[in-house]
PDB file of C-alpha atoms in Angstrom:
ATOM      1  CA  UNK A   9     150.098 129.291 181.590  1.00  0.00           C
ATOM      2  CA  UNK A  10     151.426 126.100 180.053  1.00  0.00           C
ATOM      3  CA  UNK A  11     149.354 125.090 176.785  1.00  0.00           C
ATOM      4  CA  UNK A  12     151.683 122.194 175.549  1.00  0.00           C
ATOM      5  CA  UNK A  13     153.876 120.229 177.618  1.00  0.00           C
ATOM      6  CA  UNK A  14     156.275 118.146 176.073  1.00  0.00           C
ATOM      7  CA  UNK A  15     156.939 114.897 178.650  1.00  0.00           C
ATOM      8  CA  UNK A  16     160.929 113.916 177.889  1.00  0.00           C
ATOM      9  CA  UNK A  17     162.805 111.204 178.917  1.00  0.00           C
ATOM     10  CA  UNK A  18     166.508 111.654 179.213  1.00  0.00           C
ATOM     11  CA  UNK A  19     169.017 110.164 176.859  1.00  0.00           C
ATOM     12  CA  UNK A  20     170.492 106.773 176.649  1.00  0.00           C
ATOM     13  CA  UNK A  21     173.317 105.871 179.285  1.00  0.00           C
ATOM     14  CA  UNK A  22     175.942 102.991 179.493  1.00  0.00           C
ATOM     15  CA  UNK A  23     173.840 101.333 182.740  1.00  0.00           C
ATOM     16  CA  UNK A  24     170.746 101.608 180.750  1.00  0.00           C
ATOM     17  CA  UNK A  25     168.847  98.355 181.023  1.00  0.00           C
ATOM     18  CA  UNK A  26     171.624  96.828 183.364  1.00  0.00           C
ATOM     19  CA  UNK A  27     171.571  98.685 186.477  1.00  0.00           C
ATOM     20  CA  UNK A  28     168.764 100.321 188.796  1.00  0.00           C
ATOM     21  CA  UNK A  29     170.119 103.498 188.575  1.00  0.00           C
ATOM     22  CA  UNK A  30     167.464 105.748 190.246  1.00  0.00           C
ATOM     23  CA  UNK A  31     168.944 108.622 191.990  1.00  0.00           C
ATOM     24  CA  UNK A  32     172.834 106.976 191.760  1.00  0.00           C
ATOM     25  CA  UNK A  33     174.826 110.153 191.214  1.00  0.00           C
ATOM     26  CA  UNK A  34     177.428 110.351 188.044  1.00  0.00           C
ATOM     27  CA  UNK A  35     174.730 109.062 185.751  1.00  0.00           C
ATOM     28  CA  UNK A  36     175.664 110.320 182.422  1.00  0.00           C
ATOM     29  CA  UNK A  37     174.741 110.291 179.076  1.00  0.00           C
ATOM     30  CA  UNK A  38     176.649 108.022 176.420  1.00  0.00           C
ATOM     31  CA  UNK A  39     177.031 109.616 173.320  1.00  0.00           C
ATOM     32  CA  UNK A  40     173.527 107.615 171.535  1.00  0.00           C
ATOM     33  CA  UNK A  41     171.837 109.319 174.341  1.00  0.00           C
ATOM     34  CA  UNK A  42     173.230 113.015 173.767  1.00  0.00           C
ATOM     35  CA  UNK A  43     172.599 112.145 169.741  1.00  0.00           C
ATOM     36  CA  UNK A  44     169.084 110.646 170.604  1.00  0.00           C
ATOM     37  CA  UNK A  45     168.447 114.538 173.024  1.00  0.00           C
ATOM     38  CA  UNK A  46     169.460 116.354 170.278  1.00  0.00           C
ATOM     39  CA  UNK A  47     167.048 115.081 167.876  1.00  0.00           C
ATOM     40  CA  UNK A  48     164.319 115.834 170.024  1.00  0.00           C
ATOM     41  CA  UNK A  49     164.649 119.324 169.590  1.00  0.00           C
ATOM     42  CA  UNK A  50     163.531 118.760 165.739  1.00  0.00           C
ATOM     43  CA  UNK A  51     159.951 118.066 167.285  1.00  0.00           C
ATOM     44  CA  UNK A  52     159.026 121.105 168.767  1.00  0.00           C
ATOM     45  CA  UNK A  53     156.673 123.355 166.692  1.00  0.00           C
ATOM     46  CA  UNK A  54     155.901 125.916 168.391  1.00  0.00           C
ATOM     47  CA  UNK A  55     159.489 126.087 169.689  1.00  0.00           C
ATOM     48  CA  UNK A  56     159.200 125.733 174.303  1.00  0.00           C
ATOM     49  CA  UNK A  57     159.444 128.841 176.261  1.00  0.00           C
ATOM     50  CA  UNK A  58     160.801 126.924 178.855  1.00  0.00           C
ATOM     51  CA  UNK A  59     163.252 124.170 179.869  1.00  0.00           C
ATOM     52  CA  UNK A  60     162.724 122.033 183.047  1.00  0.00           C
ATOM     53  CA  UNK A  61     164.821 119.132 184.515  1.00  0.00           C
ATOM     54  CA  UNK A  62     164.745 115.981 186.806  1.00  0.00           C
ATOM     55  CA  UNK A  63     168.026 117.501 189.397  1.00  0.00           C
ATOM     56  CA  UNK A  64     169.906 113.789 187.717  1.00  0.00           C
ATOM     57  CA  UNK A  65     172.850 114.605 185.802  1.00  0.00           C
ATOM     58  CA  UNK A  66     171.431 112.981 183.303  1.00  0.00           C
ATOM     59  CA  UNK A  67     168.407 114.498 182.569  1.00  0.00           C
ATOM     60  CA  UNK A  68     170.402 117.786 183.517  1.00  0.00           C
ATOM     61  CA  UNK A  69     172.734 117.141 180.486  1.00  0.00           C
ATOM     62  CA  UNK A  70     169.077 116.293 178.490  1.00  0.00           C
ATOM     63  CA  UNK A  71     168.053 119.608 178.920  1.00  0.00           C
ATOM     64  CA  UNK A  72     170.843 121.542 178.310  1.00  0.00           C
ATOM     65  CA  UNK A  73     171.132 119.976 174.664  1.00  0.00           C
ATOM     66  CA  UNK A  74     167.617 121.546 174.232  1.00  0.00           C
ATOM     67  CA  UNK A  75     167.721 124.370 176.197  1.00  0.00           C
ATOM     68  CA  UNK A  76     171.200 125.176 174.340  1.00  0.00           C
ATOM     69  CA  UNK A  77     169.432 124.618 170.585  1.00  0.00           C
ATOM     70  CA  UNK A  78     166.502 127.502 171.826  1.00  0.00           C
ATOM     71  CA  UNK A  79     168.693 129.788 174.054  1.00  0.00           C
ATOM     72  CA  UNK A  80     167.183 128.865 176.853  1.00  0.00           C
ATOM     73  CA  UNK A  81     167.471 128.574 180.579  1.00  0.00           C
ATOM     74  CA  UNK A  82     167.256 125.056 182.664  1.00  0.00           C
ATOM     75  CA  UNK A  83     164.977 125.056 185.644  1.00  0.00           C
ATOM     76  CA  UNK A  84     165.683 122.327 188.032  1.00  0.00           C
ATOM     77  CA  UNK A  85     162.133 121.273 189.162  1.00  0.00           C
ATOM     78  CA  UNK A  86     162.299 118.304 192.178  1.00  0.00           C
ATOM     79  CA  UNK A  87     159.024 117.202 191.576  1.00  0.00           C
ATOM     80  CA  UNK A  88     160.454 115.595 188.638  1.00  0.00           C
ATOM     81  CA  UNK A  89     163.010 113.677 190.173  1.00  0.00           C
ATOM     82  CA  UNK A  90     163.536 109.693 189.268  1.00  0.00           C
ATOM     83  CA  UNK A  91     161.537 107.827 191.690  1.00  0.00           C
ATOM     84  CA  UNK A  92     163.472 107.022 195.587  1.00  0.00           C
ATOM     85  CA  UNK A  93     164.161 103.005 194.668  1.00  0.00           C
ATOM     86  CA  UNK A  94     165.806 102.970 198.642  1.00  0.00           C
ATOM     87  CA  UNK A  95     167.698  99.997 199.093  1.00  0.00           C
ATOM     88  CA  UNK A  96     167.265  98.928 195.542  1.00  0.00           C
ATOM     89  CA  UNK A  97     169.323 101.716 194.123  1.00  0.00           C
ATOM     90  CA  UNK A  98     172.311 101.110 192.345  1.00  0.00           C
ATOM     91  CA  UNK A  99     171.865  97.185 192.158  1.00  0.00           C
ATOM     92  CA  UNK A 100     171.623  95.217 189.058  1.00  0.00           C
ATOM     93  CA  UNK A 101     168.678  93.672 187.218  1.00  0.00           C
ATOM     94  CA  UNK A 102     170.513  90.532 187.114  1.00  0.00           C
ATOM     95  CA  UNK A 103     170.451  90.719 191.869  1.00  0.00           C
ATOM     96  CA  UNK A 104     166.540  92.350 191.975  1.00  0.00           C
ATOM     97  CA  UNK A 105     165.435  89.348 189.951  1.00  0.00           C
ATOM     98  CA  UNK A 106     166.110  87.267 192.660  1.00  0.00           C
ATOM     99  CA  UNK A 107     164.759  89.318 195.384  1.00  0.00           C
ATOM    100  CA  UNK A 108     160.822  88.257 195.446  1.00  0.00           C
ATOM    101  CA  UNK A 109     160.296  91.942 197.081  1.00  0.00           C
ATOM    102  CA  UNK A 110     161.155  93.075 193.085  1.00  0.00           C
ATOM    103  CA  UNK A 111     158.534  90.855 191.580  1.00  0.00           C
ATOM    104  CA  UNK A 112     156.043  91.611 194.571  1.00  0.00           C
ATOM    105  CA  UNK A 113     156.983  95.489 193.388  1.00  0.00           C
ATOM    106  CA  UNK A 114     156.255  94.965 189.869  1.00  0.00           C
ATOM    107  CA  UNK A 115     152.844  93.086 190.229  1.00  0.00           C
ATOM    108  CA  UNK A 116     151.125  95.732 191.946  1.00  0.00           C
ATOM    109  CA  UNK A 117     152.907  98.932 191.881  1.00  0.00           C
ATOM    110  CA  UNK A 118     149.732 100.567 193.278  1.00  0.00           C
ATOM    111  CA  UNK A 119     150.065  99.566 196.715  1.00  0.00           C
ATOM    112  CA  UNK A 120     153.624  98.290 197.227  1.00  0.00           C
ATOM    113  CA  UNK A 121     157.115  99.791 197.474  1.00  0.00           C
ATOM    114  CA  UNK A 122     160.226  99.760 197.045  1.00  0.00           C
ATOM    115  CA  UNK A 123     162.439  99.349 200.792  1.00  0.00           C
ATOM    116  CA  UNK A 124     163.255 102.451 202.166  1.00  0.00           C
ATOM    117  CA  UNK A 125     161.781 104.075 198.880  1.00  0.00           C
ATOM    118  CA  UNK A 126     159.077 106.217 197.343  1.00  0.00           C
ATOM    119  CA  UNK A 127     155.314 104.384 196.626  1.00  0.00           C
ATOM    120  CA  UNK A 128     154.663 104.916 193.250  1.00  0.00           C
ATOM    121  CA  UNK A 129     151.450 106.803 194.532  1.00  0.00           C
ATOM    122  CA  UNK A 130     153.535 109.427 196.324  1.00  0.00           C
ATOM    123  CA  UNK A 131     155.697 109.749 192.594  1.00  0.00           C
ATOM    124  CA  UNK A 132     152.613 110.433 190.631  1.00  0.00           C
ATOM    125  CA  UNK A 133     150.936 112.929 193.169  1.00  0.00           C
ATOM    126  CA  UNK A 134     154.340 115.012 193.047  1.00  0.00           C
ATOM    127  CA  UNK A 135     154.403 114.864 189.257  1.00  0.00           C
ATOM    128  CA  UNK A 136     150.872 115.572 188.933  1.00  0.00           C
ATOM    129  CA  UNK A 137     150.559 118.720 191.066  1.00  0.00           C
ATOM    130  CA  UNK A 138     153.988 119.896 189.587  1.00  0.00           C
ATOM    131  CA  UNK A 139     151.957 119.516 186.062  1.00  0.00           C
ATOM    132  CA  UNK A 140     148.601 120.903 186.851  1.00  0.00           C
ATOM    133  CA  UNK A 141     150.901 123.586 188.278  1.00  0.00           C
ATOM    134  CA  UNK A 142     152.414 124.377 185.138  1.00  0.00           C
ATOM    135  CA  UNK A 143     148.682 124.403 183.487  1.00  0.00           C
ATOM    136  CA  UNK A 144     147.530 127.320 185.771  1.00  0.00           C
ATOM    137  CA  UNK A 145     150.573 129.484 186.371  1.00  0.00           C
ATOM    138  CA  UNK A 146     150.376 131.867 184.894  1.00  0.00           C
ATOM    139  CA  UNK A 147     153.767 132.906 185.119  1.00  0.00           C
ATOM    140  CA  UNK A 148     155.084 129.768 183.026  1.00  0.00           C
ATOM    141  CA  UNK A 149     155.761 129.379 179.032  1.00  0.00           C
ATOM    142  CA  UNK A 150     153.213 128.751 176.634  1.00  0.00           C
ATOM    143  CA  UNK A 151     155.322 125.636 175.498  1.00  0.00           C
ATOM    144  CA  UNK A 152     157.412 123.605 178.598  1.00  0.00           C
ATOM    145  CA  UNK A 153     159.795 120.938 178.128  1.00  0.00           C
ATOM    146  CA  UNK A 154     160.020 118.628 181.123  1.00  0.00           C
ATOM    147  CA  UNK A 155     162.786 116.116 181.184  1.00  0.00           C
ATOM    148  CA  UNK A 156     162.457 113.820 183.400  1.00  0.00           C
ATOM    149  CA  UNK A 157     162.552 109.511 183.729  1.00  0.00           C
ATOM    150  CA  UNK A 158     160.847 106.687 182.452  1.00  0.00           C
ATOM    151  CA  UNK A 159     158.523 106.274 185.670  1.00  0.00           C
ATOM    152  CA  UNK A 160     157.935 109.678 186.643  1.00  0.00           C
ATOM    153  CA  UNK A 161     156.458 109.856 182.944  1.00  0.00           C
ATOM    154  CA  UNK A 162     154.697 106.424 182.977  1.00  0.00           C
ATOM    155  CA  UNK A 163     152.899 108.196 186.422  1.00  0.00           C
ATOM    156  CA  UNK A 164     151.899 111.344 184.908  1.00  0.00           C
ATOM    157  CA  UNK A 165     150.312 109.455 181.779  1.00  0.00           C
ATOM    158  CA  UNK A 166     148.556 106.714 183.654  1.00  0.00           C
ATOM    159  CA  UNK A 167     146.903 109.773 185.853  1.00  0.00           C
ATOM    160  CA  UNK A 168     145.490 111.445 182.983  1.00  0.00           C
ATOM    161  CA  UNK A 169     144.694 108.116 180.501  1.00  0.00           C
ATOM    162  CA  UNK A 170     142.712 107.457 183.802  1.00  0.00           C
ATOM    163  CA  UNK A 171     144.362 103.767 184.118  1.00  0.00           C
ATOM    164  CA  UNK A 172     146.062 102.591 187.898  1.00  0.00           C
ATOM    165  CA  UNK A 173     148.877 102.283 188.706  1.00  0.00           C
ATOM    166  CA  UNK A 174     148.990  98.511 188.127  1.00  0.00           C
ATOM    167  CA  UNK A 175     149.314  99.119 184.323  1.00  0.00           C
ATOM    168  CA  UNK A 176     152.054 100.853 184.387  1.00  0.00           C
ATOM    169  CA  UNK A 177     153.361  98.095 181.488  1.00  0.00           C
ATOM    170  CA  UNK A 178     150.763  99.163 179.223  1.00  0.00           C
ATOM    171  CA  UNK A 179     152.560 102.636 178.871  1.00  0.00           C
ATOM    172  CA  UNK A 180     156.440 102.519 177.486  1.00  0.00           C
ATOM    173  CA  UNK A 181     158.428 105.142 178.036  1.00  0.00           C
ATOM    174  CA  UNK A 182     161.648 104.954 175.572  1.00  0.00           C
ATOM    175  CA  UNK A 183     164.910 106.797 176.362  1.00  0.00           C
ATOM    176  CA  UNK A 184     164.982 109.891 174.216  1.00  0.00           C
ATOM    177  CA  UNK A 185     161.255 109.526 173.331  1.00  0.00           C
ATOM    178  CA  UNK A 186     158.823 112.280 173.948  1.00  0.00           C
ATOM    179  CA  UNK A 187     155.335 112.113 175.543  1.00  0.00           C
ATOM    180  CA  UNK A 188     152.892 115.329 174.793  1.00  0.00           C
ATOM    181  CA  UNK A 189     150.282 117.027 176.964  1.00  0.00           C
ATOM    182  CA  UNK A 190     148.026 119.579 176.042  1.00  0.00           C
ATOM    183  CA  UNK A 191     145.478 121.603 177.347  1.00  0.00           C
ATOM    184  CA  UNK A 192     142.057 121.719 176.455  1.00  0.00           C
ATOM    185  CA  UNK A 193     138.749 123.278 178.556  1.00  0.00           C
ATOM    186  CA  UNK A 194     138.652 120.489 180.370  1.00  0.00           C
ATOM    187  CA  UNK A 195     142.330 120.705 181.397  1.00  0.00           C
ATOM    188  CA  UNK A 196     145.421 117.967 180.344  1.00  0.00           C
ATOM    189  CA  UNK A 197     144.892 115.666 177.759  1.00  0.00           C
ATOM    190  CA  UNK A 198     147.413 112.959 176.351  1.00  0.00           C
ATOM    191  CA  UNK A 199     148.455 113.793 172.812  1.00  0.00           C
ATOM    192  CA  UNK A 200     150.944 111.985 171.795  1.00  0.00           C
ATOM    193  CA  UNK A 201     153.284 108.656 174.090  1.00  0.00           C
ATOM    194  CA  UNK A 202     156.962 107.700 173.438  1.00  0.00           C
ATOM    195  CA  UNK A 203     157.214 109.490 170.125  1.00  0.00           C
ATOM    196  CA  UNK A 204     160.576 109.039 168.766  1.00  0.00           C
ATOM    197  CA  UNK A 205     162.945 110.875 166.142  1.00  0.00           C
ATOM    198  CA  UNK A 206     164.285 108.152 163.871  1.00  0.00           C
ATOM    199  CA  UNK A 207     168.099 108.713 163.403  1.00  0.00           C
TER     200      UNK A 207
END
């Protein structure tokens, strides 16, 4: 039964910021984002008791730096997988600015999506049950790393801050940057958003 659970966004990569990268495969971290990972790990007290990942390579390669630094397995959990952008996938910020679909997208994230993708609704009921799941198994650790992406994240943390999905802006989810839940008698509570190490 998971008592902490450390929310982690993978590292920085060379598309970061330029390209809608989504589920593109070959995604990989630079060597900031394997440096940014690998100061994570300094954060954790107590140490996890278990490693999940996103099935991206990189939040794959995320976990491993921890998982490596505490001797400890990676799980490859789906329900953490980057949201399904559809036809938006792989296209730069510079083409989706001009697509008034992108802007309609970003206005109210609550009830649109993106073509041939995943509603942001459907991402944060996966991630939520995956993490409430977690809470009452009690086959999990104590203390569970979940890496994952910025939006998966953002969904999880606007479900239990209680805010819709329209506000997603309000929460920023940094690459490298690590997002706490813990559990109280009442169940998950937000301890701590986008906490990062300094280099």
């Amino acid at each position: 039964m998971a008592k902490i659970i450390h929310l982690i966004r993978h590292g920085h990569h060379a598309l970061l910021g330029r390209t809608l990268c989504g589920r593109m495969k070959g995604v990989e971290l630079d060597d900031l984002g394997c440096e940014e990972i690998a100061r994570c790990a300094d954060t954790f007290t107590p140490p996890p008791s278990m490693v999940q990942s996103s099935p991206q390579r990189r939040c794959m390669q995320s976990a491993c730096i921890l998982a490596a630094r505490f001797g400890l397995p990676v799980e490859i959990v789906p329900a953490l997988d980057e949201l399904d952008y559809g036809e938006w996938t792989g296209l730069s910020f510079e083409a989706l600015a001009r697509d008034p679909r992108w802007s309609r997208w970003n206005e109210q994230r609550g009830t649109n999506r993106p073509p041939g993708g995943e509603s942001m609704r459907s991402l944060q009921k996966r991630v939520v049950a995956h993490l409430e799941q977690l809470r009452n198994d009690h086959g999990s650790g104590t203390v569970v790393v979940a890496v994952s992406h910025a939006e998966p994240i953002r969904a999880a943390l606007l479900h239990y801050s209680r805010k819709e999905l329209d506000d997603f802006l309000s929460i920023e989810i940094d690459p490298g940057s690590v997002s706490t839940l813990s559990v109280d008698n009442r169940g998950l509570k937000i301890t701590g958003i986008n906490q990062r190490v300094p280099a």
